[in-house]
mmCIF file of C-alpha atoms in Angstrom:
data_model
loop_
_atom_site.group_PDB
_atom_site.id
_atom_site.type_symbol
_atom_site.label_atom_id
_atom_site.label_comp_id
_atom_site.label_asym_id
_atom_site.label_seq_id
_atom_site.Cartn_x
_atom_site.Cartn_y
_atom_site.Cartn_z
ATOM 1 C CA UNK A 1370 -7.198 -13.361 2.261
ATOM 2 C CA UNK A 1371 -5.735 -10.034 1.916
ATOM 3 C CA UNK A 1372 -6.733 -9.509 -1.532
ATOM 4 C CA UNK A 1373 -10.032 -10.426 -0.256
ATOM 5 C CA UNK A 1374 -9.850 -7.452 2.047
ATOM 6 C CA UNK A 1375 -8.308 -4.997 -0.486
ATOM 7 C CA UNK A 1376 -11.136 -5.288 -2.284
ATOM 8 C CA UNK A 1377 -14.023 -4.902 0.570
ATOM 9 C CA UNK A 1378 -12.010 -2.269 1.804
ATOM 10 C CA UNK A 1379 -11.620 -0.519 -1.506
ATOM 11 C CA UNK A 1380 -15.749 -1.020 -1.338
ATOM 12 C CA UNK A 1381 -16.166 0.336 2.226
ATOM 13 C CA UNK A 1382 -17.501 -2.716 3.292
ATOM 14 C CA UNK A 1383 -14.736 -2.984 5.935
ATOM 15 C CA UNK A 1384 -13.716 -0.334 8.646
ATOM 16 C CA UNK A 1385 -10.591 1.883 8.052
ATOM 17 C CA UNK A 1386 -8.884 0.280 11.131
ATOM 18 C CA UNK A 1387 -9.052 -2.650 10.308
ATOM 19 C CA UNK A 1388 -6.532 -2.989 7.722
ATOM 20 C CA UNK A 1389 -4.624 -0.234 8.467
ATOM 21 C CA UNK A 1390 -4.500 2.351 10.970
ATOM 22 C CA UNK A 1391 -7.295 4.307 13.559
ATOM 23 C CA UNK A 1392 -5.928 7.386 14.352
ATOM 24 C CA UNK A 1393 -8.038 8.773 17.254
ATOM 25 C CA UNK A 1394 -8.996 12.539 17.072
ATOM 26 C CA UNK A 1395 -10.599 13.475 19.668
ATOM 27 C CA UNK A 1396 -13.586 11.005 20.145
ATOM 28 C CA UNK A 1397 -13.121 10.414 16.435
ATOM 29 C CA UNK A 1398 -12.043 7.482 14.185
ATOM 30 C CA UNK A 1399 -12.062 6.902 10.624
ATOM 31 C CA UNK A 1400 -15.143 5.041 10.352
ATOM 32 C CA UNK A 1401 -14.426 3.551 6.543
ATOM 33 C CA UNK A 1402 -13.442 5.001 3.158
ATOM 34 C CA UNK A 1403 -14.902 5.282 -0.668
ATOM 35 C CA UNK A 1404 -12.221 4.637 -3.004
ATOM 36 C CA UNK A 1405 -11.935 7.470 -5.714
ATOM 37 C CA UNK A 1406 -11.528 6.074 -9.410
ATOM 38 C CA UNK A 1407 -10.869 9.737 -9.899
ATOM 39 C CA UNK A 1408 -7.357 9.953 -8.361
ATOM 40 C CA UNK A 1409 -6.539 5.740 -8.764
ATOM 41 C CA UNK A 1410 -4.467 4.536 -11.339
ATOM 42 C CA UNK A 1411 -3.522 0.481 -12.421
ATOM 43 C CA UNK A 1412 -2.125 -1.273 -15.447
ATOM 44 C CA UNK A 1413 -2.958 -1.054 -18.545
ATOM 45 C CA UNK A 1414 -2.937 2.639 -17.364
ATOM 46 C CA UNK A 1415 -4.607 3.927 -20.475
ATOM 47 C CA UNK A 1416 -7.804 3.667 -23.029
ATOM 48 C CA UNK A 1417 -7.838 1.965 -26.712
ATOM 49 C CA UNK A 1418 -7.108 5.483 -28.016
ATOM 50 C CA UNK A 1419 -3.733 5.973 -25.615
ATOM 51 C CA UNK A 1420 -5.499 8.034 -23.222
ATOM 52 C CA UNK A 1421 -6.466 8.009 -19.409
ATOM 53 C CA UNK A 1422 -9.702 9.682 -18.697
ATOM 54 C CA UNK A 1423 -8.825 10.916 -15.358
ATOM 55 C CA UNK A 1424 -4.422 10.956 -15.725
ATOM 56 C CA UNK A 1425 -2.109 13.018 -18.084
ATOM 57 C CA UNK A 1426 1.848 12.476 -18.205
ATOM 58 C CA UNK A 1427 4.535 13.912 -20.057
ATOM 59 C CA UNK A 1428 7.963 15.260 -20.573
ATOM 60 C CA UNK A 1429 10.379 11.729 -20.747
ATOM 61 C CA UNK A 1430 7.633 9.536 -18.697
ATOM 62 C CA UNK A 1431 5.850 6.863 -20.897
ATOM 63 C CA UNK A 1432 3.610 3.929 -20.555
ATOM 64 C CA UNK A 1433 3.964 0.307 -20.337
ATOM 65 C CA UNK A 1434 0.810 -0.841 -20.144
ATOM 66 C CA UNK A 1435 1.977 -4.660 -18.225
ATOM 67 C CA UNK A 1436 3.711 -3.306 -16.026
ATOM 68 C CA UNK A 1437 4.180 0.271 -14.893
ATOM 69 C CA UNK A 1438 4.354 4.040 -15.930
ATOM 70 C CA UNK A 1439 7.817 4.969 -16.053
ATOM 71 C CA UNK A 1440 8.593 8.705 -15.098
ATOM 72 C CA UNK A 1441 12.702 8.436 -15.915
ATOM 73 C CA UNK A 1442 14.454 5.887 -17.832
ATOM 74 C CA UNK A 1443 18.027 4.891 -16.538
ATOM 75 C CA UNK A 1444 19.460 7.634 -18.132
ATOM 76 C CA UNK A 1445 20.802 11.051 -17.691
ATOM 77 C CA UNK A 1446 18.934 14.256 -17.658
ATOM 78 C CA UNK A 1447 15.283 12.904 -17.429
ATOM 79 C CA UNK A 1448 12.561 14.286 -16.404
ATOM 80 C CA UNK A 1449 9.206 13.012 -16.062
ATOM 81 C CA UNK A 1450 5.466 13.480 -14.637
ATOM 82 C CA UNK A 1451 1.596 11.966 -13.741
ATOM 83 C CA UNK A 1452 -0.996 14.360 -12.889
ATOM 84 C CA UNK A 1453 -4.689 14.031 -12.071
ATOM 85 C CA UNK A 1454 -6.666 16.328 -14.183
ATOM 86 C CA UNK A 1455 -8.744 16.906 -11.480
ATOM 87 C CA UNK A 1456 -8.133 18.542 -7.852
ATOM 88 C CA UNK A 1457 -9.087 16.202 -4.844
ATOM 89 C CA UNK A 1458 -11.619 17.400 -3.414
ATOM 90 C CA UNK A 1459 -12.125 14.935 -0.323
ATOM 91 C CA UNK A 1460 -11.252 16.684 2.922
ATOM 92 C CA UNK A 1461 -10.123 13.333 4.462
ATOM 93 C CA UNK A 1462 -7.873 10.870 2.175
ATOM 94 C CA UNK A 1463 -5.328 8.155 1.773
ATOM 95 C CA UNK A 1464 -3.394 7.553 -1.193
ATOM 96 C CA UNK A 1465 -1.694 4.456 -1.500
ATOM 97 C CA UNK A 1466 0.996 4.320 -4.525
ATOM 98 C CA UNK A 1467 3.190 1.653 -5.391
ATOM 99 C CA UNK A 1468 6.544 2.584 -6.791
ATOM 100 C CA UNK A 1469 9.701 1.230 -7.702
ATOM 101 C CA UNK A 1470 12.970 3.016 -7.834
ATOM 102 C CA UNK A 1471 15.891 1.058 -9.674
ATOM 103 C CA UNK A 1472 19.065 1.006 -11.580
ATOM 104 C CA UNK A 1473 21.870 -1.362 -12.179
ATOM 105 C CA UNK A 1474 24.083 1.007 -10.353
ATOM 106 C CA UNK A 1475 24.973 0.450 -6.592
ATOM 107 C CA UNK A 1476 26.977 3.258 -5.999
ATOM 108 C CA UNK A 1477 25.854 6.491 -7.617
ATOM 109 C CA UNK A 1478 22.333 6.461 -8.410
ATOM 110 C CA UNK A 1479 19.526 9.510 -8.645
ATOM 111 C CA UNK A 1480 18.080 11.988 -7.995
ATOM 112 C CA UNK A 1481 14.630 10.975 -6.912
ATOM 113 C CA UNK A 1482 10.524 10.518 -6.948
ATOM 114 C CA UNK A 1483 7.599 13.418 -5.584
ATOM 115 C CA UNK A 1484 4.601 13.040 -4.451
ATOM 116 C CA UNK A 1485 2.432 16.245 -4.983
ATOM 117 C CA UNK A 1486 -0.590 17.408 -3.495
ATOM 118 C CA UNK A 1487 -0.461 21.206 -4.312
ATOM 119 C CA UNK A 1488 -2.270 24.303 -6.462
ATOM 120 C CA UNK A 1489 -0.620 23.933 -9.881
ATOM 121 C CA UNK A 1490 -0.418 20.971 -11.920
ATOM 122 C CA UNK A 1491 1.907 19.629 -14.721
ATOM 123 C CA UNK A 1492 4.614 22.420 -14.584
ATOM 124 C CA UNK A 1493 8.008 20.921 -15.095
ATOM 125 C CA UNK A 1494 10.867 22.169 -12.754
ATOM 126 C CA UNK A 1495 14.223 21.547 -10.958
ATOM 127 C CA UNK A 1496 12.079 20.067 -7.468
ATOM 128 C CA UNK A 1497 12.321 16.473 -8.669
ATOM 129 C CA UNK A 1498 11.017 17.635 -11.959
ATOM 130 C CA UNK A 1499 8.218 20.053 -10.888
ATOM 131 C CA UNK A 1500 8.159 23.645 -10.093
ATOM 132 C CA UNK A 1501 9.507 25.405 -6.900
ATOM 133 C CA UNK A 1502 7.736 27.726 -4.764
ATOM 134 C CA UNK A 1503 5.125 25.369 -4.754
ATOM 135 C CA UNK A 1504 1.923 25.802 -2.946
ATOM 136 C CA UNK A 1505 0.706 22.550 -0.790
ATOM 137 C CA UNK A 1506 2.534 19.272 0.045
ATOM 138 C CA UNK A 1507 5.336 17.750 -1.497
ATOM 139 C CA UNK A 1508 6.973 14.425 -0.709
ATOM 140 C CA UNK A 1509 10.011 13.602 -1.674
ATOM 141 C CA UNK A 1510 11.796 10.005 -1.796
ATOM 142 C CA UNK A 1511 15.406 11.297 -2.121
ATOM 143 C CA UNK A 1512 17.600 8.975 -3.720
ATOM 144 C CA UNK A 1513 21.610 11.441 -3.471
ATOM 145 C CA UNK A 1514 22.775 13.090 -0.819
ATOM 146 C CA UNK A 1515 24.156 16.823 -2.318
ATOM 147 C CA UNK A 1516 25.772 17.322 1.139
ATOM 148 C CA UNK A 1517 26.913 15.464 4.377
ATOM 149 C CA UNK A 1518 24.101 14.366 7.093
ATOM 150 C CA UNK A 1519 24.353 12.498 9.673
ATOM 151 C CA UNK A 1520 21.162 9.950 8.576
ATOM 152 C CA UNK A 1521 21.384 7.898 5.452
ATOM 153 C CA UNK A 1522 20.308 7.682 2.012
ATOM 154 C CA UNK A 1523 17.934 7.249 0.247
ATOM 155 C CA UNK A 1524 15.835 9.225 2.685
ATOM 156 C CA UNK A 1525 11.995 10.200 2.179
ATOM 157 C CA UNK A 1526 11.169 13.830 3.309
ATOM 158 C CA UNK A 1527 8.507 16.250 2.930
ATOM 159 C CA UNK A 1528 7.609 19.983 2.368
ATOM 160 C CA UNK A 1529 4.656 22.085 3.057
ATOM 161 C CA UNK A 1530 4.984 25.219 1.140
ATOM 162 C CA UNK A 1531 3.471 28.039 0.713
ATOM 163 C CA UNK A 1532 3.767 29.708 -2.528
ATOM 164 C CA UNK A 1533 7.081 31.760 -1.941
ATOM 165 C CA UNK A 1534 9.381 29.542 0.071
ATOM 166 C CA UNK A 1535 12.332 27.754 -1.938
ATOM 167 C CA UNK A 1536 12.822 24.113 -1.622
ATOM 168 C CA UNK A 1537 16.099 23.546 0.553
ATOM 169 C CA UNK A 1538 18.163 21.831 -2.988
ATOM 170 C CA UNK A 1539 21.291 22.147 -1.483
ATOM 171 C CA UNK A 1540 21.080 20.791 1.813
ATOM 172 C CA UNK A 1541 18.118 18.023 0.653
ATOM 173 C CA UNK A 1542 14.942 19.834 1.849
ATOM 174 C CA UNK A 1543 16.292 19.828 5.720
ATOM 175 C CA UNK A 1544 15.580 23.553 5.940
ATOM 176 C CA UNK A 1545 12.172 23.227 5.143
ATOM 177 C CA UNK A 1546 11.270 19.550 6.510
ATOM 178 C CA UNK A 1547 8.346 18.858 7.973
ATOM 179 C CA UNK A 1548 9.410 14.873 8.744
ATOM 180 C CA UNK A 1549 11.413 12.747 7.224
ATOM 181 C CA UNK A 1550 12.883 9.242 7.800
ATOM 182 C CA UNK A 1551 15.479 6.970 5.574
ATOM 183 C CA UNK A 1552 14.412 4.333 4.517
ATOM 184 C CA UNK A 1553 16.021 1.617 1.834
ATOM 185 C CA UNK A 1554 13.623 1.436 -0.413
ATOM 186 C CA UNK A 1555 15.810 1.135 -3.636
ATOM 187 C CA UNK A 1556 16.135 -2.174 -5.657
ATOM 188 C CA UNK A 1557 14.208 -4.001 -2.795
ATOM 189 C CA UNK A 1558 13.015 -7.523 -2.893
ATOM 190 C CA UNK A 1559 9.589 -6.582 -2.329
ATOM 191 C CA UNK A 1560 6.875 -4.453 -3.678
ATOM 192 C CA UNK A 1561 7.800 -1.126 -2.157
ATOM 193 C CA UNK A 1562 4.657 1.540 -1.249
ATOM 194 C CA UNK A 1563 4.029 4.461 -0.204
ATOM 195 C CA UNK A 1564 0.866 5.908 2.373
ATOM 196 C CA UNK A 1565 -0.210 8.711 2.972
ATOM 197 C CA UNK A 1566 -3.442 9.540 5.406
ATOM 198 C CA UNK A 1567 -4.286 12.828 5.904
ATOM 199 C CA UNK A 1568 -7.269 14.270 8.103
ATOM 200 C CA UNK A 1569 -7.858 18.009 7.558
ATOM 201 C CA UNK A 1570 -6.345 20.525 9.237
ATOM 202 C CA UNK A 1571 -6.086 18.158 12.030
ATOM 203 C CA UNK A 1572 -3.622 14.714 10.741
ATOM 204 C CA UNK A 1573 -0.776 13.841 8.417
ATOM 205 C CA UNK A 1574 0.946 10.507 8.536
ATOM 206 C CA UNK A 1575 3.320 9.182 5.990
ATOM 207 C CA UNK A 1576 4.467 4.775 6.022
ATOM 208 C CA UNK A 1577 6.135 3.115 3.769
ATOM 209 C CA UNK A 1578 6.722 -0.571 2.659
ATOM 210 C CA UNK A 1579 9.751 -1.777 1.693
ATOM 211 C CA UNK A 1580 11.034 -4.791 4.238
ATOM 212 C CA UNK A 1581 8.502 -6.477 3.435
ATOM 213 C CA UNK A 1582 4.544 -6.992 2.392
ATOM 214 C CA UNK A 1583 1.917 -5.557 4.280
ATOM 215 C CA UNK A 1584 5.098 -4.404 6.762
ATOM 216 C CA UNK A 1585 4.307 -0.990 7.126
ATOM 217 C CA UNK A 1586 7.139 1.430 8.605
ATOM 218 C CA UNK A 1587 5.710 4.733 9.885
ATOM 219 C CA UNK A 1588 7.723 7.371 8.825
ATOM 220 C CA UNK A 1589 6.361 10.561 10.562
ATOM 221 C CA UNK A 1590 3.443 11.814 11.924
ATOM 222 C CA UNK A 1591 2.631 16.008 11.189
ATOM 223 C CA UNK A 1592 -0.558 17.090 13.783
ATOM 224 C CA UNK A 1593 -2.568 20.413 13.035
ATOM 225 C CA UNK A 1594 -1.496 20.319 9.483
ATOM 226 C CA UNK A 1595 -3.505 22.023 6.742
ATOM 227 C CA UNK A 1596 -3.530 21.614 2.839
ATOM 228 C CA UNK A 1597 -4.959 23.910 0.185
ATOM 229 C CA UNK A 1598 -8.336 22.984 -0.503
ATOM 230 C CA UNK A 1599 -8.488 20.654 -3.358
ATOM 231 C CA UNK A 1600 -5.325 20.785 -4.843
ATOM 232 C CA UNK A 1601 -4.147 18.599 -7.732
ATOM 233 C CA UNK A 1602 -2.513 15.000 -7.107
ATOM 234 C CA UNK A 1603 0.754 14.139 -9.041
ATOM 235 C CA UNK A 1604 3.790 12.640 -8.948
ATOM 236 C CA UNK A 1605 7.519 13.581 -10.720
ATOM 237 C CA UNK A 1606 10.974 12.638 -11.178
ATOM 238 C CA UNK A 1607 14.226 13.632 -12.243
ATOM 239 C CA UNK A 1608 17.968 12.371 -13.028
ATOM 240 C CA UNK A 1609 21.350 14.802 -13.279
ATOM 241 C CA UNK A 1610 24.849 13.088 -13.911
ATOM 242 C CA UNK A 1611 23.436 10.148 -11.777
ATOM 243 C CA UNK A 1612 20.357 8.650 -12.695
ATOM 244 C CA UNK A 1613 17.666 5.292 -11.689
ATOM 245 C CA UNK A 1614 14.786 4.090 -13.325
ATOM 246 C CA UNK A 1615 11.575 6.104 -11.149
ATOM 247 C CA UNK A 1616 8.322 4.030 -11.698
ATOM 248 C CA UNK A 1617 4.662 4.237 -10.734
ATOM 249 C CA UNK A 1618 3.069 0.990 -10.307
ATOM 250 C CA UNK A 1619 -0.470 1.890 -9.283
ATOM 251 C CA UNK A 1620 -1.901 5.168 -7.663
ATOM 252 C CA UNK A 1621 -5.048 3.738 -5.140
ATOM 253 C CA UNK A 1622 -7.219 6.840 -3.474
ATOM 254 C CA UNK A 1623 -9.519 6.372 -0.881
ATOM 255 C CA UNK A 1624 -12.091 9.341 0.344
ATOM 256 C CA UNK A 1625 -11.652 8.783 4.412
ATOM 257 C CA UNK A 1626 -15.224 8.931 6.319
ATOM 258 C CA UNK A 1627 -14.797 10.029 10.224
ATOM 259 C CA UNK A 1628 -17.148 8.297 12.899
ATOM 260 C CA UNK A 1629 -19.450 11.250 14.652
ATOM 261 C CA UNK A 1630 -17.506 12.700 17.852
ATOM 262 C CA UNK A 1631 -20.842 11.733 19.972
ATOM 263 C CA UNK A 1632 -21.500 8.546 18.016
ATOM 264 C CA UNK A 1633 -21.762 5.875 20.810
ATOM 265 C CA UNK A 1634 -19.316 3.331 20.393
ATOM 266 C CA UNK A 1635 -21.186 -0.679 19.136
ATOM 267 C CA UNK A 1636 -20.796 -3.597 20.497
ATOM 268 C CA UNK A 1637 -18.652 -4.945 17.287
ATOM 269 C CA UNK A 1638 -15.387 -2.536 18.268
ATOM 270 C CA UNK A 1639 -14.225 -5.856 20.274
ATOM 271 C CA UNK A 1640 -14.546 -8.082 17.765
ATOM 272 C CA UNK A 1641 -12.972 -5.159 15.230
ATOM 273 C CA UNK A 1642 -9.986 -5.252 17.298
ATOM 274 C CA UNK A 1643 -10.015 -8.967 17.695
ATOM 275 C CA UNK A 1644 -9.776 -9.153 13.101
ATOM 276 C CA UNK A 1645 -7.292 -6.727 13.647
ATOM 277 C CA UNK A 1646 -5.360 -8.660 15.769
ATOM 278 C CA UNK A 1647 -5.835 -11.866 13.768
ATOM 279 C CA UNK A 1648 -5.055 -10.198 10.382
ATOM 280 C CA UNK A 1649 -1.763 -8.726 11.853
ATOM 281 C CA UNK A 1650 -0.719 -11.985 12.795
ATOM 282 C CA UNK A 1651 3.048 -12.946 11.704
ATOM 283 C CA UNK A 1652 2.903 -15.030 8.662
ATOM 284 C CA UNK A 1653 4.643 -18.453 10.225
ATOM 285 C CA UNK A 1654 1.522 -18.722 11.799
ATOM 286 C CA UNK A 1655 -0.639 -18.777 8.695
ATOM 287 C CA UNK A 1656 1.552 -21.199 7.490
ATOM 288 C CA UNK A 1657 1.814 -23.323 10.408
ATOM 289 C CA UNK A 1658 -1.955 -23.388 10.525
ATOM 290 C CA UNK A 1659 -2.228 -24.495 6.737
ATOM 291 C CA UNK A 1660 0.523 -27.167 7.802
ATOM 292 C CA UNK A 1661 -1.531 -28.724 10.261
ATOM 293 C CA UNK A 1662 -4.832 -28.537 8.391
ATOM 294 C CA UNK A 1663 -2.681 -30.010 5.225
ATOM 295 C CA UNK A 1664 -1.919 -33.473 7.516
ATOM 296 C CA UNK A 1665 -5.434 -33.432 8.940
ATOM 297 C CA UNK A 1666 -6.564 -33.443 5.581
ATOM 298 C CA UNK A 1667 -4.002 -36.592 4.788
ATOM 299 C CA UNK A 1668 -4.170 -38.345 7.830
ATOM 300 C CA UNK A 1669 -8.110 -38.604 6.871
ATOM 301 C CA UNK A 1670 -8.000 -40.063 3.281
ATOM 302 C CA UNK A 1671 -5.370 -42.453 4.685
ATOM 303 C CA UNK A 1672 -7.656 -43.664 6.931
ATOM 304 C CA UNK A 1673 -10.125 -44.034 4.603
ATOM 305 C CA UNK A 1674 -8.281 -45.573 2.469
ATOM 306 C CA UNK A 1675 -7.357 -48.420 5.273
ATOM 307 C CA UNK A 1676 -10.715 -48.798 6.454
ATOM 308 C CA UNK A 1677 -11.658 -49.596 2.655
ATOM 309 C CA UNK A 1678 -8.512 -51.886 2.204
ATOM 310 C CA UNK A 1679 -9.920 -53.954 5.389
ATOM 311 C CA UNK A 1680 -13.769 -53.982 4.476
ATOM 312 C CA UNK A 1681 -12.995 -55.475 0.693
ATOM 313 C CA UNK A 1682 -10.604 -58.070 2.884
ATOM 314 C CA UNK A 1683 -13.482 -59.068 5.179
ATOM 315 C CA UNK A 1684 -16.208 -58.805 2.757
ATOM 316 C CA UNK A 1685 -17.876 -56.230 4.998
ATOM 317 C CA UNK A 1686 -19.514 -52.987 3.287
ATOM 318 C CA UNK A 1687 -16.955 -50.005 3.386
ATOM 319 C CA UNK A 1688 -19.751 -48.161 5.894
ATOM 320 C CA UNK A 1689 -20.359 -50.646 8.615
ATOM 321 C CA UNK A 1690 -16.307 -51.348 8.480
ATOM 322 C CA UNK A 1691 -15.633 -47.439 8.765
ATOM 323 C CA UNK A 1692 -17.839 -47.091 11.716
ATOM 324 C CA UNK A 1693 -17.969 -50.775 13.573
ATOM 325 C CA UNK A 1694 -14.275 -51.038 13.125
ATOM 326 C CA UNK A 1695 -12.934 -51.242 16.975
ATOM 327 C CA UNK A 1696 -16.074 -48.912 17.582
ATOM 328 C CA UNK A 1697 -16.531 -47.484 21.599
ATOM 329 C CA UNK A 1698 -19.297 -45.302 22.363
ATOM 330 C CA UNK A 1699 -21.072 -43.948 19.591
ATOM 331 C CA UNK A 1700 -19.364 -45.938 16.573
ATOM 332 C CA UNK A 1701 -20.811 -49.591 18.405
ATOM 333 C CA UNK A 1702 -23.685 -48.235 19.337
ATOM 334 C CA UNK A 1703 -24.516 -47.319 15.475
ATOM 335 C CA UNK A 1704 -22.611 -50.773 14.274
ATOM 336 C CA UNK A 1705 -25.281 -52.800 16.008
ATOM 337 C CA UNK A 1706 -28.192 -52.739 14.651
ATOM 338 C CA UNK A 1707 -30.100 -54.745 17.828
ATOM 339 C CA UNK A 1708 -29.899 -51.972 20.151
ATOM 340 C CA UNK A 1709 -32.340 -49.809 18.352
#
C-alpha cells in the first residue's frame, strides 16, 4: 500500500497532504507535487558509460551501484560530494533523501553529512566538506560534538548564509542556527531519511526518520524564510581523527504546486482527511485486520471442505448439500425446489 502511494504521489495523482504534511498559508495548501528527475537520484546511480546525466561526485565519494553512493569511507581524512548540475529552479519543493551514517565505532565517530541548497556548486571545503561563506541553506547532520552543550549528539542543524558569514565550527553551527534538533539517527535499525519542504519566502520545515518507517519526527519549522533563487542541490561529507561511513541512498525531488488562495474548497477535503486518517493508522491495526481476514479466509475453505466431506457421504451433489444443509430462510427456500 504505501509503495502504491509513493508512486501516485511521485505522479501527482495524489494530494500533497495526504501522505505527508498540509501546511496552511494563508488560505493556501499544497495542492500536489511533480516529481523532478532533474534533482532525484536511485540505484544503479549511473549510465553504461559511468556517468549520471543530471549528478556529478567527486573527491573520496564513489559509487556502488546496489546499494548506495558513498561520500566517506570509514576512514580518516575523507572528504566527499554529490551535486546536481543543474540549479532548482521550482519555487516550492521537497526533497526527500535517504541516508545512512555508520561505523563500527560506538564511541568516537565523525564528523558529519550536508545538505546544500546554495549559489556555488562542487567546491570542496572544511563545512562538512564544502566551502564556507556559503550563500543559501545548509543542513547539517552533525555526528561530534567539538564543545560541551547541553542537547545531545548526533544533532541535525541548519544555516542560512549569506555569502560572508562563517559557519560557527567551533561551537557546532549554534551561532548561526536557524533550528536544530538531535536526533539518533546513527547505525539505526531502520531506513533513516531526511525532508525537507520549503515554500518560498514564506515556509521551511525539516523531519526526519529514524525510529521507525514512515515515523516522521519534525525537527523545526523556519517561517518567512527566503532562498536564493535557483541555487544548486548537493550534499557533502567529511571525517578528521574520527571518522563513519556517510552514504546517500536515494535523492527524491518533488516540484510543490499551491491550491489558489480564493480556490473554493471541494467536497472531497472530508474524505482527504478521512485517507489521511486511515493511512496514518498504527501498524497493529493493519495487521490485526489481515489476521482476521486470514481466518475468514480459513474458516471458509474448512467449511467447504465439510460440506463436501458430508455430500460424497450422503450421495447428495456438493451444491444442494452446501446450501440445503440445516438451511433457514433463504438457504431452504432455494433447497426446495417445490416452492417455486
Amino acid at each position: 500500500m504505501m509503495l502504491l502511494k509513493s508512486m501516485l504521489f511521485g505522479l501527482g495523482l495524489l494530494p500533497f497532504g495526504v501522505l505527508a504534511l498540509d501546511p496552511k498559508l494563508g488560505n493556501r495548501t499544497v495542492d500536489r507535487t511533480i516529481a523532478l528527475r532533474t534533482h532525484s537520484i536511485y540505484a544503479p546511480y549511473i549510465d553504461q558509460d559511468l556517468q549520471n546525466r543530471w549528478w556529478d561526485f567527486g573527491a573520496d565519494a564513489y559509487i556502488n551501484t546496489n546499494k548506495h553512493i558513498r561520500l566517506t569511507r570509514e576512514r580518516p581524512s575523507q572528504m566527499g560530494w554529490l551535486w546536481s548540475r543543474v540549479p532548482l529552479t521550482a519555487a516550492n519543493f521537497v526533497v526527500e533523501v535517504e541516508f545512512k551514517i555508520s561505523g563500527e565505532t560506538s564511541h568516537l565517530f565523525g564528523d558529519g553529512l550536508a545538505v546544500w541548497f546554495t549559489t556555488a556548486r562542487a567546491q570542496p571545503g572544511p563545512v562538512f566538506g564544502s566551502i564556507d561563506e556559503f550563500d543559501g541553506l545548509g543542513v547539517f547532520l552533525d555526528t561530534y560534538a567539538n564543545s560541551r552543550h547541553s542537547y545531545s549528539f548526533p544533532r541535525l542543524n541548519a544555516m542560512l548564509g549569506d555569502g560572508k558569514t562563517t559557519y560557527d565550527q567551533e561551537r557546532d553551527g549554534e551561532r548561526t542556527s536557524i533550528g536544530a534538533c538531535s536526533a539518533n539517527y546513527r547505525r539505526t535499525n531502520v531506513a533513516t531519511k531526511l525532508k525537507i519542504t520549503y515554500i518560498k519566502d514564506t515556509y521551511l520545515n525539516v523531519k526526519v526518520q529514524y525510529k521507525a518507517w514512515d515515523d516522521w519526527t519534525d525537527c523545526f519549522t523556519v517561517h518567512d524564510i527566503s532562498l536564493p533563487s535557483a541555487p544548486y542541490l548537493g550534499f557533502s561529507a567529511m571525517t578528521g581523527d574520527v571518522f563513519d561511513s556517510h552514504d546517500i541512498v536515494s535523492v527524491t525531488t518533488y516540484s510543490a504546486i499551491l491550491s489558489s488562495p480564493d480556490a473554493q474548497r471541494d467536497k472531497l477535503a472530508g474524505t482527504r482527511s478521512a485517507i489521511l486518517r486511515i493511512s496514518k493508522a498504527p501498524s497493529w491495526i493493519w495487521t490485526i485486520l489481515k489476521v482476521v481476514l486470514f481466518l475468514l479466509v480459513v474458516a471458509g475453505v474448512l467449511y467447504a471442505y465439510k460440506t463436501w466431506v458430508l455430500s460424497q457421504a450422503s450421495g447428495r451433489p456438493f451444491g444442494a448439500t452446501l446450501i440445503g444443509k440445516g438451511a433457514t430462510g433463504f438457504g431452504r427456500l432455494y433447497a426446495d425446489g417445490k416452492r417455486f
